[in-house]
Amino acid sequence: MTALLFGILTVALVGPIPQTLARAAWPLYAPRAAMVLWQSIALAAVLSAFSTGLAIAANLLAPGPDGAPTTTPLAEINRLGVVTWTGYVVVLALTLLIGARLFVTVVRLGVRTRTRRRAHRCMIDLVDRADMHGGSHRDIRVLDVAAPLAYCLPGLRSRVVLSEGVLARLDAEQLTAVIEHERAHLRARHDLVLEAFIALHAAFPRFVRSESALGAVRLLVEALADDQAVRVTRPSAVGRALVACADATAPHGAMAVGGPSTLTRVQRLGYRDSTRRISLTAYLLAAAILVVPTLAVAIPWLTELQRLLTH
């Protein structure tokens, strides 16, 4: 029963719940709280998946009075029945596969992304034209390109990259908004947040995961950076800058200020109603989603550990 409940919870946390949250409108107006909720859902999904595997592994071994297993998994076929035993083994194997895919994806994505960023950083440092504009900022690079480019390269040696095409479109206040937007990404390490969701998205099978979750998280990341730009400039300046850079592009591994979500992001800039109640509800829900699976896993294992230590 424990394995079944954790299995149902896992499927819900990677499928229906993200789909419902991705369709909701309120996260755009409380992006920080919504991001915490998304991260709680993702972490709870991983915990629930591994909890399913642990619960099934426990069912495949009959413990003795001291808690030590007294049988092998194959010896439990007669006790459980072939159908139930096969189902347990399949779900356990699927759980182990998810764990392995999650680990491999995190490592492969991290290495590939950082290698690509390193090469791109070296290239833009070589062709930088910031000195032509009297630039004195160590993290800003200007490319002699007519196409609109405005993006950041995260990492230990982060960069904000602008093109001549973007500089020609923006006035001083709009340029400040764009630079602050990209620096907000760099300070908050939004790239790591996205990498975690990309890895989680790839780890779970397609028939259970939500395809809209990753897009919703990307939009929230941009909304958080927009809010930081508004604090430094004005909503109108940020909105005009977003419209001017709507067709701006970025290479893989970078984060562009423009994109297909520009219209949605501009519309939300005029929102002024209080979101304190929405944020508080989201934080409480995030805590509940994260704490309940954790306690459900930790309490039985701590109880069992205490029992073993007292014998």
Short mmCIF file of C-alpha atoms in Angstrom, two decimals:
data_model
loop_
_atom_site.label_atom_id
_atom_site.label_comp_id
_atom_site.label_asym_id
_atom_site.label_seq_id
_atom_site.Cartn_x
_atom_site.Cartn_y
_atom_site.Cartn_z
CA MET A 1 0.00 0.00 0.00
CA THR A 2 2.88 2.38 0.79
CA ALA A 3 4.47 1.71 -2.59
CA LEU A 4 1.13 2.27 -4.33
CA LEU A 5 0.53 5.58 -2.57
CA PHE A 6 4.01 6.85 -3.36
CA GLY A 7 3.64 5.69 -6.97
CA ILE A 8 0.36 7.59 -7.35
CA LEU A 9 1.92 10.66 -5.73
CA THR A 10 4.90 10.49 -8.09
CA VAL A 11 2.73 10.32 -11.19
CA ALA A 12 0.60 13.21 -9.91
CA LEU A 13 3.68 15.36 -9.19
CA VAL A 14 5.18 14.89 -12.65
CA GLY A 15 1.95 14.95 -14.67
CA PRO A 16 -1.43 16.41 -13.63
CA ILE A 17 -0.18 18.82 -10.95
CA PRO A 18 2.44 20.54 -13.19
CA GLN A 19 -0.07 20.68 -16.05
CA THR A 20 -2.62 22.41 -13.82
CA LEU A 21 -0.06 24.86 -12.41
CA ALA A 22 1.29 25.65 -15.89
CA ARG A 23 -2.20 26.69 -17.04
CA ALA A 24 -2.78 28.98 -14.04
CA ALA A 25 -2.42 32.75 -14.46
CA TRP A 26 -1.49 33.70 -10.89
CA PRO A 27 2.17 32.49 -10.98
CA LEU A 28 3.09 35.38 -13.28
CA TYR A 29 2.00 37.88 -10.62
CA ALA A 30 3.78 36.10 -7.75
CA PRO A 31 6.75 34.65 -9.64
CA ARG A 32 9.06 34.15 -6.66
CA ALA A 33 6.49 32.19 -4.67
CA ALA A 34 5.49 30.27 -7.79
CA MET A 35 9.12 29.35 -8.44
CA VAL A 36 9.46 28.01 -4.89
CA LEU A 37 6.30 25.98 -5.47
CA TRP A 38 7.66 24.58 -8.73
CA GLN A 39 10.93 23.61 -7.06
CA SER A 40 9.06 21.92 -4.22
CA ILE A 41 6.98 19.94 -6.69
CA ALA A 42 10.10 18.84 -8.56
CA LEU A 43 11.96 17.79 -5.42
CA ALA A 44 8.90 16.06 -3.99
CA ALA A 45 8.51 14.14 -7.27
CA VAL A 46 12.07 12.84 -6.98
CA LEU A 47 11.61 11.92 -3.31
CA SER A 48 8.33 10.17 -4.04
CA ALA A 49 9.83 8.22 -6.93
CA PHE A 50 12.68 6.92 -4.79
CA SER A 51 10.27 6.27 -1.93
CA THR A 52 8.28 4.05 -4.28
CA GLY A 53 11.42 2.08 -5.05
CA LEU A 54 12.36 1.75 -1.39
CA ALA A 55 8.88 0.61 -0.42
CA ILE A 56 8.84 -2.00 -3.17
CA ALA A 57 12.34 -3.19 -2.30
CA ALA A 58 11.14 -3.69 1.27
CA ASN A 59 8.18 -5.77 0.02
CA LEU A 60 10.51 -8.02 -1.97
CA LEU A 61 12.41 -8.98 1.18
CA ALA A 62 10.80 -10.51 4.26
CA PRO A 63 12.49 -9.09 7.39
CA GLY A 64 13.16 -11.12 10.50
CA PRO A 65 12.65 -9.98 14.12
CA ASP A 66 15.92 -8.05 14.00
CA GLY A 67 15.00 -6.28 10.76
CA ALA A 68 17.53 -8.19 8.67
CA PRO A 69 16.14 -9.78 5.47
CA THR A 70 15.45 -13.49 5.81
CA THR A 71 14.70 -14.18 2.13
CA THR A 72 15.88 -13.23 -1.35
CA PRO A 73 13.66 -11.41 -3.87
CA LEU A 74 13.17 -14.60 -5.89
CA ALA A 75 12.01 -16.49 -2.82
CA GLU A 76 9.08 -14.06 -2.42
CA ILE A 77 7.36 -15.10 -5.65
CA ASN A 78 5.22 -17.73 -3.93
CA ARG A 79 4.27 -15.40 -1.07
CA LEU A 80 3.33 -12.45 -3.24
CA GLY A 81 2.09 -14.21 -6.35
CA VAL A 82 3.65 -14.01 -9.80
CA VAL A 83 1.58 -11.04 -10.98
CA THR A 84 2.16 -8.89 -7.88
CA TRP A 85 5.83 -9.85 -7.69
CA THR A 86 6.34 -9.01 -11.38
CA GLY A 87 4.62 -5.66 -10.91
CA TYR A 88 6.87 -4.85 -7.96
CA VAL A 89 9.99 -5.74 -9.92
CA VAL A 90 8.93 -3.66 -12.93
CA VAL A 91 8.18 -0.59 -10.84
CA LEU A 92 11.43 -1.01 -8.88
CA ALA A 93 13.38 -1.29 -12.14
CA LEU A 94 11.62 1.82 -13.47
CA THR A 95 12.51 3.73 -10.30
CA LEU A 96 16.16 2.74 -10.59
CA LEU A 97 16.10 3.72 -14.26
CA ILE A 98 14.71 7.16 -13.40
CA GLY A 99 17.44 7.64 -10.81
CA ALA A 100 20.15 6.60 -13.25
CA ARG A 101 18.77 8.81 -16.03
CA LEU A 102 18.52 11.76 -13.66
CA PHE A 103 22.16 11.37 -12.60
CA VAL A 104 23.43 10.89 -16.15
CA THR A 105 21.39 13.80 -17.49
CA VAL A 106 22.62 16.18 -14.78
CA VAL A 107 26.25 15.29 -15.44
CA ARG A 108 25.97 15.29 -19.23
CA LEU A 109 23.95 18.50 -19.37
CA GLY A 110 26.31 20.26 -16.97
CA VAL A 111 29.46 19.26 -18.84
CA ARG A 112 28.05 20.00 -22.29
CA THR A 113 26.56 23.36 -21.32
CA ARG A 114 29.68 24.58 -19.55
CA THR A 115 31.93 23.49 -22.39
CA ARG A 116 29.77 25.37 -24.88
CA ARG A 117 29.68 28.47 -22.68
CA ARG A 118 33.44 28.43 -22.19
CA ALA A 119 34.06 28.34 -25.92
CA HIS A 120 31.51 31.07 -26.58
CA ARG A 121 32.93 33.25 -23.78
CA CYS A 122 36.41 33.06 -25.31
CA MET A 123 35.02 34.02 -28.70
CA ILE A 124 33.09 37.09 -27.55
CA ASP A 125 36.05 38.27 -25.47
CA LEU A 126 38.14 38.26 -28.65
CA VAL A 127 35.66 40.21 -30.79
CA ASP A 128 34.41 42.57 -28.07
CA ARG A 129 33.76 46.18 -29.20
CA ALA A 130 32.66 47.62 -25.83
CA ASP A 131 35.61 50.03 -25.82
CA MET A 132 34.12 51.72 -28.91
CA HIS A 133 31.17 52.80 -26.76
CA GLY A 134 33.20 53.93 -23.80
CA GLY A 135 32.27 50.82 -21.86
CA SER A 136 33.93 50.34 -18.48
CA HIS A 137 31.95 47.39 -17.15
CA ARG A 138 33.97 44.20 -16.84
CA ASP A 139 31.00 41.91 -17.55
CA ILE A 140 29.60 43.64 -20.66
CA ARG A 141 30.62 42.68 -24.18
CA VAL A 142 29.47 44.37 -27.40
CA LEU A 143 29.45 42.54 -30.72
CA ASP A 144 29.66 44.30 -34.08
CA VAL A 145 26.51 42.60 -35.35
CA ALA A 146 23.49 44.28 -36.91
CA ALA A 147 21.11 41.55 -35.74
CA PRO A 148 19.52 42.12 -32.32
CA LEU A 149 21.40 40.19 -29.63
CA ALA A 150 20.94 40.63 -25.90
CA TYR A 151 21.76 37.71 -23.62
CA CYS A 152 23.90 36.61 -20.71
CA LEU A 153 26.41 33.81 -20.27
CA PRO A 154 26.25 32.47 -16.70
CA GLY A 155 29.22 31.02 -14.88
CA LEU A 156 32.16 32.05 -12.73
CA ARG A 157 33.18 34.54 -15.44
CA SER A 158 29.73 35.71 -16.45
CA ARG A 159 29.08 38.00 -19.40
CA VAL A 160 26.26 40.25 -20.61
CA VAL A 161 26.38 40.30 -24.41
CA LEU A 162 24.83 43.05 -26.52
CA SER A 163 24.98 43.71 -30.23
CA GLU A 164 25.24 46.95 -32.16
CA GLY A 165 21.76 46.22 -33.47
CA VAL A 166 20.28 46.27 -29.96
CA LEU A 167 22.23 49.35 -28.91
CA ALA A 168 20.83 51.22 -31.91
CA ARG A 169 17.26 50.43 -30.83
CA LEU A 170 17.45 51.36 -27.13
CA ASP A 171 17.72 54.64 -25.30
CA ALA A 172 19.77 54.92 -22.10
CA GLU A 173 16.99 53.89 -19.72
CA GLN A 174 15.91 50.94 -21.84
CA LEU A 175 19.52 49.79 -22.11
CA THR A 176 19.84 49.94 -18.34
CA ALA A 177 16.69 47.81 -18.06
CA VAL A 178 18.09 45.17 -20.44
CA ILE A 179 21.45 45.02 -18.65
CA GLU A 180 19.78 44.77 -15.24
CA HIS A 181 17.49 42.03 -16.56
CA GLU A 182 20.46 39.95 -17.64
CA ARG A 183 22.42 40.62 -14.47
CA ALA A 184 19.41 39.47 -12.46
CA HIS A 185 19.69 36.11 -14.25
CA LEU A 186 23.38 35.95 -13.38
CA ARG A 187 23.00 36.90 -9.71
CA ALA A 188 20.16 34.46 -9.05
CA ARG A 189 21.81 31.69 -11.12
CA HIS A 190 18.60 31.06 -13.00
CA ASP A 191 20.61 28.84 -15.33
CA LEU A 192 21.00 26.27 -12.53
CA VAL A 193 17.26 26.34 -11.88
CA LEU A 194 16.56 25.65 -15.55
CA GLU A 195 19.20 22.90 -15.71
CA ALA A 196 17.57 21.12 -12.78
CA PHE A 197 14.15 21.20 -14.46
CA ILE A 198 15.59 20.11 -17.80
CA ALA A 199 17.27 17.13 -16.13
CA LEU A 200 14.10 16.21 -14.25
CA HIS A 201 12.06 16.55 -17.43
CA ALA A 202 14.40 14.17 -19.26
CA ALA A 203 14.57 11.64 -16.41
CA PHE A 204 10.88 10.71 -16.25
CA PRO A 205 9.15 8.76 -19.05
CA ARG A 206 7.21 10.79 -21.59
CA PHE A 207 3.88 9.18 -20.77
CA VAL A 208 3.85 10.62 -17.21
CA ARG A 209 5.78 13.90 -17.37
CA SER A 210 4.26 17.28 -18.16
CA GLU A 211 5.50 18.93 -21.34
CA SER A 212 4.32 22.35 -20.20
CA ALA A 213 6.24 22.46 -16.90
CA LEU A 214 9.58 23.44 -18.41
CA GLY A 215 8.02 26.26 -20.44
CA ALA A 216 6.23 27.60 -17.37
CA VAL A 217 9.46 27.65 -15.35
CA ARG A 218 11.29 29.45 -18.18
CA LEU A 219 8.58 32.11 -18.19
CA LEU A 220 8.82 32.56 -14.41
CA VAL A 221 12.59 32.99 -14.64
CA GLU A 222 12.12 35.79 -17.17
CA ALA A 223 9.40 37.39 -15.05
CA LEU A 224 11.73 37.46 -12.02
CA ALA A 225 14.43 39.16 -14.08
CA ASP A 226 11.88 41.66 -15.45
CA ASP A 227 10.83 42.55 -11.90
CA GLN A 228 14.42 43.28 -10.95
CA ALA A 229 14.78 45.54 -14.00
CA VAL A 230 11.60 47.40 -12.96
CA ARG A 231 13.11 48.10 -9.53
CA VAL A 232 16.08 49.82 -11.15
CA THR A 233 14.20 51.68 -13.90
CA ARG A 234 10.43 51.89 -14.58
CA PRO A 235 7.79 49.46 -15.86
CA SER A 236 7.34 51.54 -19.01
CA ALA A 237 11.07 51.45 -19.76
CA VAL A 238 11.23 47.69 -19.24
CA GLY A 239 8.17 47.18 -21.43
CA ARG A 240 9.59 49.25 -24.28
CA ALA A 241 12.92 47.44 -23.97
CA LEU A 242 11.22 44.05 -24.14
CA VAL A 243 9.28 45.05 -27.24
CA ALA A 244 12.45 46.40 -28.89
CA CYS A 245 14.31 43.16 -28.11
CA ALA A 246 11.43 40.77 -28.81
CA ASP A 247 13.27 39.22 -31.76
CA ALA A 248 16.62 39.04 -29.95
CA THR A 249 18.21 35.61 -30.02
CA ALA A 250 20.84 33.77 -28.00
CA PRO A 251 23.06 30.71 -28.48
CA HIS A 252 22.51 27.46 -26.59
CA GLY A 253 23.41 27.80 -22.93
CA ALA A 254 22.69 31.54 -22.84
CA MET A 255 19.58 33.41 -21.67
CA ALA A 256 18.08 36.03 -24.02
CA VAL A 257 16.01 39.02 -22.96
CA GLY A 258 13.54 38.54 -25.82
CA GLY A 259 11.62 35.57 -27.09
CA PRO A 260 8.09 34.29 -27.70
CA SER A 261 6.93 35.19 -24.17
CA THR A 262 7.52 38.93 -24.67
CA LEU A 263 3.84 39.88 -25.03
CA THR A 264 2.83 38.02 -21.89
CA ARG A 265 5.69 39.59 -19.93
CA VAL A 266 4.84 43.11 -21.11
CA GLN A 267 1.19 42.67 -20.14
CA ARG A 268 2.06 41.60 -16.60
CA LEU A 269 4.18 44.72 -15.99
CA GLY A 270 1.04 46.79 -15.48
CA TYR A 271 -0.27 44.55 -12.71
CA ARG A 272 -0.39 46.44 -9.41
CA ASP A 273 -2.75 44.48 -7.12
CA SER A 274 -1.35 42.98 -3.94
CA THR A 275 -0.13 39.40 -4.29
CA ARG A 276 0.78 38.87 -0.64
CA ARG A 277 -2.06 36.44 0.00
CA ILE A 278 -1.32 34.52 -3.19
CA SER A 279 2.37 34.33 -2.31
CA LEU A 280 1.68 33.14 1.24
CA THR A 281 -0.65 30.44 -0.03
CA ALA A 282 1.96 29.30 -2.55
CA TYR A 283 4.69 29.17 0.10
CA LEU A 284 2.50 27.13 2.46
CA LEU A 285 1.52 24.77 -0.33
CA ALA A 286 5.18 24.37 -1.33
CA ALA A 287 6.12 23.51 2.25
CA ALA A 288 3.32 20.95 2.51
CA ILE A 289 4.18 19.31 -0.81
CA LEU A 290 7.83 19.02 0.19
CA VAL A 291 7.45 18.10 3.87
CA VAL A 292 4.78 15.40 3.57
CA PRO A 293 6.73 13.01 1.27
CA THR A 294 9.94 13.69 3.21
CA LEU A 295 8.36 12.82 6.55
CA ALA A 296 6.62 9.82 5.03
CA VAL A 297 10.03 8.48 4.03
CA ALA A 298 12.04 9.60 7.02
CA ILE A 299 9.75 8.55 9.89
CA PRO A 300 9.48 4.83 8.97
CA TRP A 301 13.22 4.57 8.35
CA LEU A 302 14.10 6.41 11.57
CA THR A 303 11.71 4.18 13.47
CA GLU A 304 13.28 1.09 11.97
CA LEU A 305 16.78 2.38 12.71
CA GLN A 306 15.85 3.05 16.32
CA ARG A 307 14.42 -0.44 16.65
CA LEU A 308 17.60 -1.99 15.27
CA LEU A 309 19.81 0.06 17.59
CA THR A 310 17.81 -0.90 20.68
CA HIS A 311 18.14 -4.65 19.99
#
